[in-house]
Amino acid sequence: MTKRVRFAPSPTGYLHIGSARTALFNYLYARNQGGKFLLRIEDTDLARSTEESTRSILDGLAWLGFAPDEEIVYQSNNADKHRAIALKLLEEGKAYRDFTPKEDRGDKDVKAAIVERAREQKNMRDNQFRDLSREESDAKAAAGEPFAIRLKVGETGKTAFEDAVYGLQERDYSEIEDLVLLRSDGHPLYNLAVVCDDIEMEITDVIRGQDHLTNTHKQILIYEALEKTPPRFAHLPLILAPGGKKLSKRIHGEIVSMTTYRDAGFLAAAFRNFLALLGWSAGEEREIYSLDELVEKFSLEGIHRSNAIFNFDSNNSRRWTDDKAMWMNAEYIRTMPLEEILPFVKAELKPAKLWRDEYEDEDKEWFEKTVDLIRERFFTLKDFSTQGRAYFSEDFDFDQAAIDKNLKKFPDLQAWLPELAERFAPVEDFTHDRIEEIVKQFAEEKGAKLGQIMNGSRALLTGLAVGPSMLAVFETLGKEKSIRRLKSRVAWNQ
RNA sequence: GGUCGGUUCGUCUAGGGGUCCAGGACACCGCCCUUUCACGGCGGCGACACGGGUUCAAAUCCCGUACCGACUACCA
């Protein structure tokens, strides 16, 4: 049978890192099994769901490259079906009308209220409307009394299922409340909606966050009431914030949003790779995997049971996100095939107004060589338009520290560097070896250390204290630009 | 409170009775390379939560404790 899995986010915020990994694992599993990867937007909570969130989630998914194999299902569109199913269960006596007025929690903390309630509640079956006769129930309903529909959970027994990650899970009925299927306002609730949709979409394997592990028992009860075979479940460990706390959109903000990484110049391939290794391992000492390799290696057996921490430090701009994610992105940037990174560089340069169409035409060779030269020490795509700016534009900034350390500290350079420019002027073959000859001889003549000349030149030519070999920089920038920049007074006056 | 789950270097992890005085990666620190910064190479720091069992042998199995987490909603 063809495997069918789904990623089912609720649109109450952007696509965050935990959801993204859930999507990734679903995607990998589907591809590995030759199955289908589906997408369902769980927008049953009208109050919290927003179109903007849906768009953001879709954007994030698109960036990661996970296109669903079938049309996107919007859960709210199925509300009528869910209602009908709840009514059918009511008809069959497997559910009942609960006329208890909806609890008004007011401003109370939801979490605290639940705990308080749980502490008091002894018997999950003590609802006075549970065994109301059909006539009485119908009469009250007909009289217009509002009611919720609850599933009638058995007096004794237990639910059990074999989780692909966590193993055998059992739960006694006495631990499970008669769950609400339909709210008194007629809206279906999550557990009902999920089960109905998963059945309708013919989902064979449900791969989702561990926070749903205990919900699963309730859902199994619904499957049983509906006389359907539940899918196979695989629950994923959670991704936590530093300190082992829950990663929250409210507290941690943009740091957990997928679009943040896209906008920060991450490569989707690198981020996917990083995500894959958070809670899963192929059981080998390897870190870098292409998508195809992940698909090939992926298995539910390789998923861990313990939560992982996503590291970042919001007080440290250098460490704004997980070190390993950043390292992996840098690794991809410097090692991926040159022709593959070129489109990304173009996309980065264009909005920064650093792009010229010649880079794909007569200057293609120069462009490729330059990208290859500078990518070596870049971490994100953003670096091409910031640190790499001097290679693509005459309008670049000078780093004050670079000027102080490599220029002003050696006043002689003020005269020397323009002099070096004069030495360059008559040179025909402005290439690495020839440049080296000239600079070395020049330094010798002046009794200066080679590094002094090189670093001073770097400050003038690139505005930075760090970068590729100066010989390569001279050659890449070319004779004209090198001369012009060596003679420029801008940095000296800064 | 109850139920369920988890616990290997700071972090991601390998390992599932002997091959482990625990391996890799990131981070950090040295050294080498070097005109700078990276890369790369070499090395260092650094962990089986705790306590009991079982066993000739336990990071690996069992029990308890601690800690962390999830769930316990007419949220999803």
XYZ file of C-alpha atoms (C1' of nucleotides) in Angstrom:
570
model
C 0.000 0.000 0.000
C 1.254 3.465 -0.824
C 2.291 5.385 2.245
C 0.528 8.675 2.740
C 1.732 11.151 5.325
C 0.750 14.672 6.070
C 2.192 17.773 7.660
C -0.627 19.526 9.487
C 0.320 22.878 10.990
C -2.169 25.196 12.610
C -1.840 28.706 11.244
C -1.424 30.558 14.505
C 2.020 31.921 13.712
C 4.870 31.508 11.272
C 6.452 28.174 10.454
C 8.778 27.564 13.358
C 11.755 25.329 13.624
C 9.947 22.450 15.312
C 7.195 22.364 12.718
C 9.759 22.668 9.971
C 11.498 19.580 11.224
C 8.195 17.730 11.457
C 7.551 18.695 7.848
C 11.029 17.535 6.899
C 10.635 14.141 8.542
C 7.259 13.636 6.918
C 8.731 14.607 3.594
C 11.750 12.345 3.974
C 9.608 9.433 5.050
C 7.226 9.885 2.129
C 10.052 10.066 -0.372
C 11.909 7.191 1.196
C 8.803 5.025 1.026
C 7.803 6.166 -2.410
C 4.673 7.607 -0.857
C 2.797 10.882 -0.825
C 3.517 13.958 1.216
C 0.378 15.960 1.923
C -0.311 19.275 3.538
C -3.277 20.179 5.697
C -3.827 23.535 7.310
C -5.546 23.010 10.641
C -7.476 26.216 10.914
C -10.312 25.047 13.129
C -9.463 27.575 15.790
C -10.987 30.528 14.007
C -10.081 32.915 16.768
C -6.368 32.299 16.495
C -5.908 31.298 12.883
C -4.833 33.977 10.467
C -4.336 34.100 6.751
C -1.026 35.755 7.322
C 0.162 32.748 9.284
C -0.958 30.430 6.531
C 1.002 32.455 4.013
C 4.063 32.487 6.232
C 3.897 28.739 6.696
C 3.513 28.185 2.987
C 6.456 30.513 2.366
C 8.609 28.624 4.807
C 7.661 25.297 3.277
C 8.320 26.586 -0.201
C 11.716 27.843 0.840
C 12.593 24.453 2.302
C 11.420 22.840 -0.891
C 8.612 20.687 0.460
C 5.851 20.888 -2.086
C 2.809 18.788 -1.229
C 1.927 16.008 -3.675
C -1.762 16.806 -3.611
C -3.883 19.858 -3.166
C -3.660 21.561 0.206
C -6.514 20.655 2.533
C -7.964 23.394 4.705
C -9.511 21.781 7.714
C -12.126 24.477 8.186
C -13.613 23.489 4.827
C -14.453 20.102 6.284
C -16.289 21.390 9.339
C -19.638 20.191 7.988
C -18.339 16.669 7.576
C -16.883 16.694 11.054
C -20.202 17.873 12.440
C -22.044 15.156 10.578
C -19.717 12.540 11.991
C -20.197 13.814 15.513
C -23.945 13.659 15.002
C -23.665 10.148 13.641
C -21.774 9.100 16.744
C -24.488 10.734 18.817
C -27.119 8.845 16.832
C -25.300 5.581 17.419
C -25.161 6.225 21.133
C -21.379 6.418 21.116
C -21.530 10.052 22.064
C -23.865 12.161 24.140
C -25.069 15.699 24.535
C -23.534 17.533 27.444
C -25.781 20.390 28.545
C -23.335 21.623 31.156
C -22.821 25.330 30.488
C -19.468 26.130 28.968
C -17.003 26.927 31.690
C -16.045 30.565 31.810
C -12.446 30.786 32.791
C -12.366 34.533 32.518
C -8.861 35.926 32.709
C -7.546 33.024 34.693
C -4.380 31.393 33.530
C -5.488 28.473 31.368
C -2.691 26.219 32.558
C -3.402 26.844 36.204
C -7.113 26.313 35.697
C -6.512 22.955 34.058
C -4.270 21.769 36.853
C -6.763 22.907 39.436
C -9.553 21.124 37.635
C -7.480 17.973 37.203
C -6.701 17.942 40.900
C -10.360 17.984 41.814
C -11.658 15.578 39.236
C -11.750 12.037 40.455
C -14.071 10.148 38.173
C -13.942 10.938 34.478
C -17.414 9.447 33.995
C -19.393 11.464 36.468
C -21.070 13.711 33.915
C -24.767 13.914 34.798
C -25.783 14.001 31.138
C -23.804 10.938 30.156
C -26.656 8.534 30.730
C -29.550 10.804 30.010
C -32.232 8.959 28.063
C -32.466 9.735 24.409
C -35.931 11.218 24.857
C -34.796 13.596 27.557
C -31.726 14.580 25.633
C -33.700 15.181 22.447
C -36.279 17.188 24.375
C -33.694 19.486 25.932
C -32.007 19.952 22.579
C -35.317 20.679 20.920
C -36.031 23.241 23.612
C -32.966 25.075 22.445
C -30.655 24.290 25.336
C -27.047 24.583 24.185
C -24.952 21.465 24.360
C -21.562 20.082 23.457
C -21.173 16.584 22.107
C -18.831 14.330 24.023
C -17.540 10.924 23.167
C -18.700 8.237 25.552
C -15.524 6.590 26.789
C -15.917 3.091 28.192
C -16.117 2.481 31.943
C -13.249 0.044 31.949
C -10.509 -0.824 29.544
C -7.534 0.841 27.991
C -6.250 2.120 24.714
C -2.990 0.902 23.309
C -0.875 1.589 20.280
C 2.628 0.903 19.155
C 4.424 4.151 18.529
C 7.170 3.827 15.944
C 9.444 5.953 18.082
C 8.276 5.584 21.681
C 7.172 1.982 21.600
C 4.055 0.538 23.206
C 1.796 3.175 24.718
C -1.074 2.277 26.997
C -3.584 4.385 28.829
C -6.395 3.375 31.091
C -9.860 4.676 30.247
C -10.065 6.070 33.760
C -7.420 8.579 32.732
C -9.340 9.776 29.741
C -12.166 12.250 29.961
C -15.250 11.994 27.785
C -13.706 14.299 25.241
C -15.666 16.991 23.519
C -16.184 16.334 19.822
C -18.336 19.317 18.994
C -18.444 22.609 20.819
C -21.763 24.065 21.850
C -21.373 26.631 19.083
C -21.222 23.759 16.620
C -17.505 23.884 15.890
C -15.671 20.581 15.716
C -12.697 20.194 17.997
C -9.157 19.314 17.128
C -9.166 15.634 18.014
C -12.290 14.943 15.997
C -11.149 17.020 13.058
C -7.738 15.393 12.907
C -9.127 11.894 12.951
C -11.820 12.603 10.363
C -9.390 14.302 8.021
C -6.715 11.683 8.419
C -9.290 9.054 7.545
C -10.572 10.999 4.583
C -7.060 11.727 3.327
C -6.219 8.055 3.812
C -3.213 8.829 5.927
C -1.220 5.706 6.720
C 1.432 7.163 9.010
C 1.082 10.088 11.346
C 4.430 11.696 12.087
C 4.080 14.605 14.478
C 5.450 16.228 17.606
C 5.653 14.370 20.883
C 3.271 16.884 22.410
C 0.543 14.855 20.732
C 1.612 11.548 22.202
C -1.013 11.510 24.918
C -3.665 12.977 22.626
C -3.236 9.931 20.505
C -5.155 7.824 22.993
C -8.181 10.054 22.583
C -7.879 9.872 18.849
C -7.685 6.117 18.953
C -10.949 6.123 20.857
C -12.474 8.097 18.015
C -11.072 5.706 15.427
C -12.619 2.865 17.360
C -15.984 4.582 17.615
C -15.838 5.152 13.891
C -14.795 1.542 13.348
C -11.701 2.558 11.440
C -8.179 1.247 11.768
C -5.868 3.910 13.156
C -2.781 4.809 11.150
C 0.678 4.078 12.435
C 1.932 6.783 14.750
C 5.450 8.111 15.094
C 5.997 10.891 17.587
C 8.981 13.152 17.354
C 11.013 14.469 20.280
C 10.652 18.171 20.852
C 13.079 20.919 19.991
C 13.711 23.010 23.080
C 15.192 26.427 23.791
C 18.536 26.800 25.616
C 18.104 25.662 29.182
C 15.678 22.970 28.094
C 12.683 25.251 28.136
C 9.909 25.134 25.624
C 10.633 26.998 22.428
C 7.968 29.616 22.212
C 7.005 32.038 19.523
C 6.027 34.554 22.126
C 9.245 34.469 24.132
C 11.822 33.600 21.511
C 10.281 35.457 18.625
C 11.757 35.526 15.149
C 14.628 33.294 16.079
C 12.377 30.269 15.628
C 10.789 31.376 12.378
C 11.832 29.752 9.150
C 11.592 32.981 7.203
C 14.196 34.480 9.521
C 16.721 31.994 8.256
C 15.753 32.492 4.669
C 16.122 36.253 5.088
C 19.382 35.910 6.984
C 21.011 34.290 3.981
C 20.743 30.635 4.870
C 20.730 28.000 2.184
C 17.663 25.797 2.417
C 19.844 22.767 1.777
C 22.061 23.607 4.733
C 19.164 24.279 7.039
C 17.424 21.071 6.050
C 20.620 19.186 6.736
C 20.911 20.800 10.152
C 17.273 20.101 10.980
C 17.555 16.481 9.932
C 20.269 15.915 12.503
C 18.181 17.350 15.304
C 16.528 14.252 16.660
C 17.537 11.829 13.985
C 20.708 10.056 13.030
C 21.668 7.534 10.403
C 23.864 5.886 13.014
C 27.088 6.908 11.361
C 29.680 9.559 11.876
C 28.661 11.872 9.129
C 27.165 15.323 9.147
C 26.722 16.464 5.604
C 23.893 14.929 3.616
C 22.240 16.065 0.430
C 18.463 15.851 0.249
C 18.699 12.696 -1.834
C 21.014 11.131 0.694
C 18.677 12.043 3.536
C 15.792 10.497 1.666
C 17.765 7.358 1.099
C 19.017 7.061 4.686
C 15.906 8.166 6.531
C 14.064 5.754 8.740
C 11.748 6.046 11.717
C 14.099 3.789 13.662
C 16.757 6.470 13.607
C 14.588 8.945 15.474
C 15.516 9.660 19.080
C 13.287 9.710 22.096
C 14.921 12.591 23.904
C 14.373 16.244 23.176
C 17.043 18.359 21.533
C 18.084 21.873 22.382
C 18.336 24.496 19.707
C 21.078 26.785 20.857
C 21.177 30.535 20.462
C 21.968 33.619 22.472
C 19.774 36.621 21.883
C 22.247 38.825 23.761
C 25.128 37.949 21.497
C 24.858 39.042 17.881
C 27.612 36.660 16.840
C 25.641 33.801 18.326
C 22.137 34.812 17.364
C 21.453 31.286 16.172
C 22.768 27.791 16.741
C 26.512 27.538 16.112
C 26.151 24.293 14.273
C 23.468 25.632 11.965
C 25.736 28.534 11.133
C 28.729 26.281 10.624
C 26.739 24.044 8.346
C 25.592 26.963 6.260
C 29.197 28.137 5.898
C 30.221 24.623 5.011
C 27.635 24.528 2.241
C 28.586 27.959 0.967
C 32.231 27.103 0.564
C 31.915 23.535 -0.643
C 28.840 23.343 -2.834
C 29.463 23.218 -6.583
C 30.194 26.718 -7.805
C 27.507 26.705 -10.454
C 24.918 25.857 -7.822
C 25.690 28.782 -5.593
C 25.799 31.340 -8.396
C 22.011 31.841 -8.604
C 21.884 32.425 -4.870
C 24.635 35.005 -5.075
C 22.809 36.716 -7.895
C 19.631 36.792 -5.835
C 21.581 38.353 -3.008
C 23.381 40.968 -5.096
C 20.419 42.058 -7.139
C 18.307 43.721 -4.441
C 21.510 45.266 -3.045
C 22.016 46.873 -6.480
C 25.345 45.127 -6.828
C 24.345 42.937 -9.724
C 25.296 43.534 -13.335
C 23.998 41.447 -16.197
C 27.529 41.214 -17.578
C 28.214 38.717 -14.814
C 26.267 36.220 -16.842
C 27.797 37.311 -20.083
C 31.243 38.710 -20.877
C 32.222 38.949 -17.203
C 30.990 35.501 -16.321
C 34.451 34.117 -15.856
C 35.486 36.985 -13.597
C 32.308 36.687 -11.573
C 32.703 32.973 -10.992
C 36.321 33.347 -10.021
C 35.484 36.117 -7.613
C 32.630 34.284 -5.967
C 34.829 31.258 -5.600
C 37.552 33.391 -4.050
C 35.454 35.139 -1.457
C 32.993 32.429 -0.494
C 35.717 30.582 1.367
C 35.254 32.667 4.488
C 31.572 33.517 4.285
C 28.887 32.209 6.583
C 25.707 33.363 4.930
C 24.568 34.583 1.542
C 24.277 38.025 3.108
C 28.050 38.202 3.314
C 28.255 38.513 -0.465
C 26.570 41.889 -0.346
C 28.177 43.110 2.874
C 31.700 41.802 3.310
C 31.914 41.153 -0.390
C 30.656 44.559 -1.417
C 34.039 45.989 -2.431
C 34.346 43.349 -5.131
C 31.166 44.452 -6.828
C 31.009 48.158 -6.194
C 33.134 51.263 -5.768
C 30.810 52.373 -3.051
C 31.878 50.449 0.016
C 32.589 51.312 3.622
C 35.892 51.238 5.455
C 36.010 49.408 8.713
C 37.470 51.797 11.265
C 39.358 49.067 13.058
C 40.972 47.989 9.802
C 42.029 51.545 9.029
C 43.492 52.114 12.471
C 45.266 48.808 12.704
C 46.567 48.413 9.196
C 46.849 51.936 7.851
C 47.158 54.752 10.347
C 49.435 52.774 12.591
C 51.992 52.959 9.779
C 52.027 56.587 8.525
C 54.620 55.686 5.899
C 51.940 53.802 4.024
C 50.286 57.077 3.170
C 53.114 57.757 0.743
C 54.098 54.181 -0.016
C 50.787 52.809 -1.181
C 50.244 55.444 -3.906
C 53.855 54.779 -4.868
C 53.084 51.092 -5.174
C 50.205 52.045 -7.411
C 52.682 53.776 -9.716
C 54.696 50.584 -9.892
C 51.588 48.762 -11.031
C 50.770 51.282 -13.728
C 53.110 50.080 -16.473
C 52.561 46.374 -15.788
C 51.114 44.459 -18.718
C 50.333 41.111 -17.133
C 48.694 42.051 -13.865
C 48.597 38.537 -12.506
C 49.377 36.783 -9.267
C 53.045 36.002 -9.803
C 53.913 39.304 -11.371
C 52.136 41.208 -8.610
C 53.967 39.192 -6.019
C 57.291 40.094 -7.598
C 56.477 43.777 -7.577
C 55.121 43.926 -4.069
C 57.948 41.885 -2.626
C 60.549 44.051 -4.262
C 58.722 47.160 -3.164
C 58.586 46.033 0.431
C 62.261 45.159 0.346
C 63.165 48.575 -1.009
C 61.237 50.307 1.699
C 62.577 48.032 4.371
C 59.001 47.209 5.291
C 57.497 43.911 6.241
C 55.504 42.346 3.445
C 52.531 42.006 5.748
C 52.504 45.719 6.382
C 52.131 46.476 2.701
C 49.629 43.707 2.144
C 47.405 44.555 5.058
C 47.486 48.231 4.269
C 46.520 47.441 0.717
C 43.712 45.229 1.911
C 42.290 48.008 4.009
C 42.351 50.350 1.043
C 41.094 47.906 -1.569
C 38.404 46.135 0.408
C 37.788 48.295 3.464
C 38.392 45.287 5.675
C 41.138 43.821 7.810
C 40.341 40.304 6.734
C 39.835 38.595 3.425
C 41.479 36.450 0.791
C 45.128 36.537 -0.140
C 46.021 40.055 -1.272
C 47.682 38.777 -4.398
C 44.359 37.264 -5.393
C 42.532 40.428 -4.437
C 44.791 42.593 -6.603
C 44.364 40.257 -9.499
C 40.629 39.946 -9.069
C 40.005 43.643 -8.748
C 42.329 44.297 -11.658
C 44.968 46.889 -12.312
C 42.761 49.945 -12.752
C 40.756 49.493 -9.594
C 43.781 48.500 -7.573
C 45.621 51.623 -8.595
C 42.655 53.868 -7.998
C 41.990 52.500 -4.566
C 45.630 52.548 -3.510
C 45.681 56.233 -4.328
C 42.384 57.066 -2.719
C 42.452 59.400 0.258
C 39.025 58.449 1.537
C 40.142 55.945 4.106
C 42.984 58.121 5.299
C 40.603 60.968 5.957
C 38.120 58.837 7.814
C -2.198 16.456 41.785
C -2.466 12.380 38.063
C -0.838 9.881 33.559
C 2.890 9.237 30.113
C 7.783 10.115 28.355
C 12.951 11.431 28.649
C 18.144 11.756 30.934
C 25.936 10.036 27.159
C 31.028 16.055 26.824
C 28.360 23.293 27.014
C 25.320 21.736 22.350
C 24.027 17.960 18.324
C 25.030 12.901 18.688
C 27.595 7.325 18.062
C 26.923 3.346 21.072
C 21.665 -1.052 22.974
C 25.766 -6.525 28.089
C 32.524 -7.554 27.064
C 35.605 -4.377 21.054
C 34.117 2.049 25.713
C 39.386 4.225 31.584
C 33.114 5.906 25.869
C 33.836 7.664 19.318
C 32.474 11.919 15.914
C 30.684 17.025 14.939
C 29.898 22.202 16.603
C 31.825 25.581 20.212
C 36.248 26.718 23.078
C 41.841 26.566 23.773
C 46.814 25.568 21.836
C 50.285 24.473 17.762
C 51.273 24.132 12.391
C 50.170 26.489 7.618
C 50.019 31.971 6.530
C 50.703 39.033 4.387
C 45.293 39.159 7.445
C 40.987 36.293 8.424
C 39.126 31.862 7.282
C 39.918 26.902 5.379
C 42.921 22.717 6.296
C 46.216 19.628 9.507
C 47.663 18.160 14.479
C 46.622 18.258 19.635
C 43.862 19.729 24.186
C 39.520 20.533 27.311
C 35.122 17.827 28.103
C 29.908 13.248 29.346
C 27.283 7.683 30.556
C 21.912 12.198 36.347
C 22.093 9.568 41.292
C 21.403 5.068 44.308
C 20.481 0.041 44.483
C 20.184 -4.631 42.082
C 20.928 -8.722 37.986
C 25.612 -10.603 35.800
C 32.070 -13.316 35.565
C 31.101 -8.448 33.041
C 26.393 -2.705 32.665
C 26.637 3.567 29.337
C 23.922 -0.706 27.702
C 19.021 -5.005 31.507
C 15.667 -4.273 36.196
C 13.971 -1.220 40.403
C 13.914 3.305 43.078
C 15.154 8.580 43.520
C 16.126 13.280 41.360
C 15.583 16.523 37.533
C 13.396 17.943 32.876
C 9.312 17.679 29.470
C 4.452 16.630 27.419
C -0.531 15.882 28.295
C -4.428 16.503 31.657
C -9.304 22.800 27.541
C -16.241 23.515 24.555
C -6.867 25.451 22.336
C -4.318 23.148 18.444
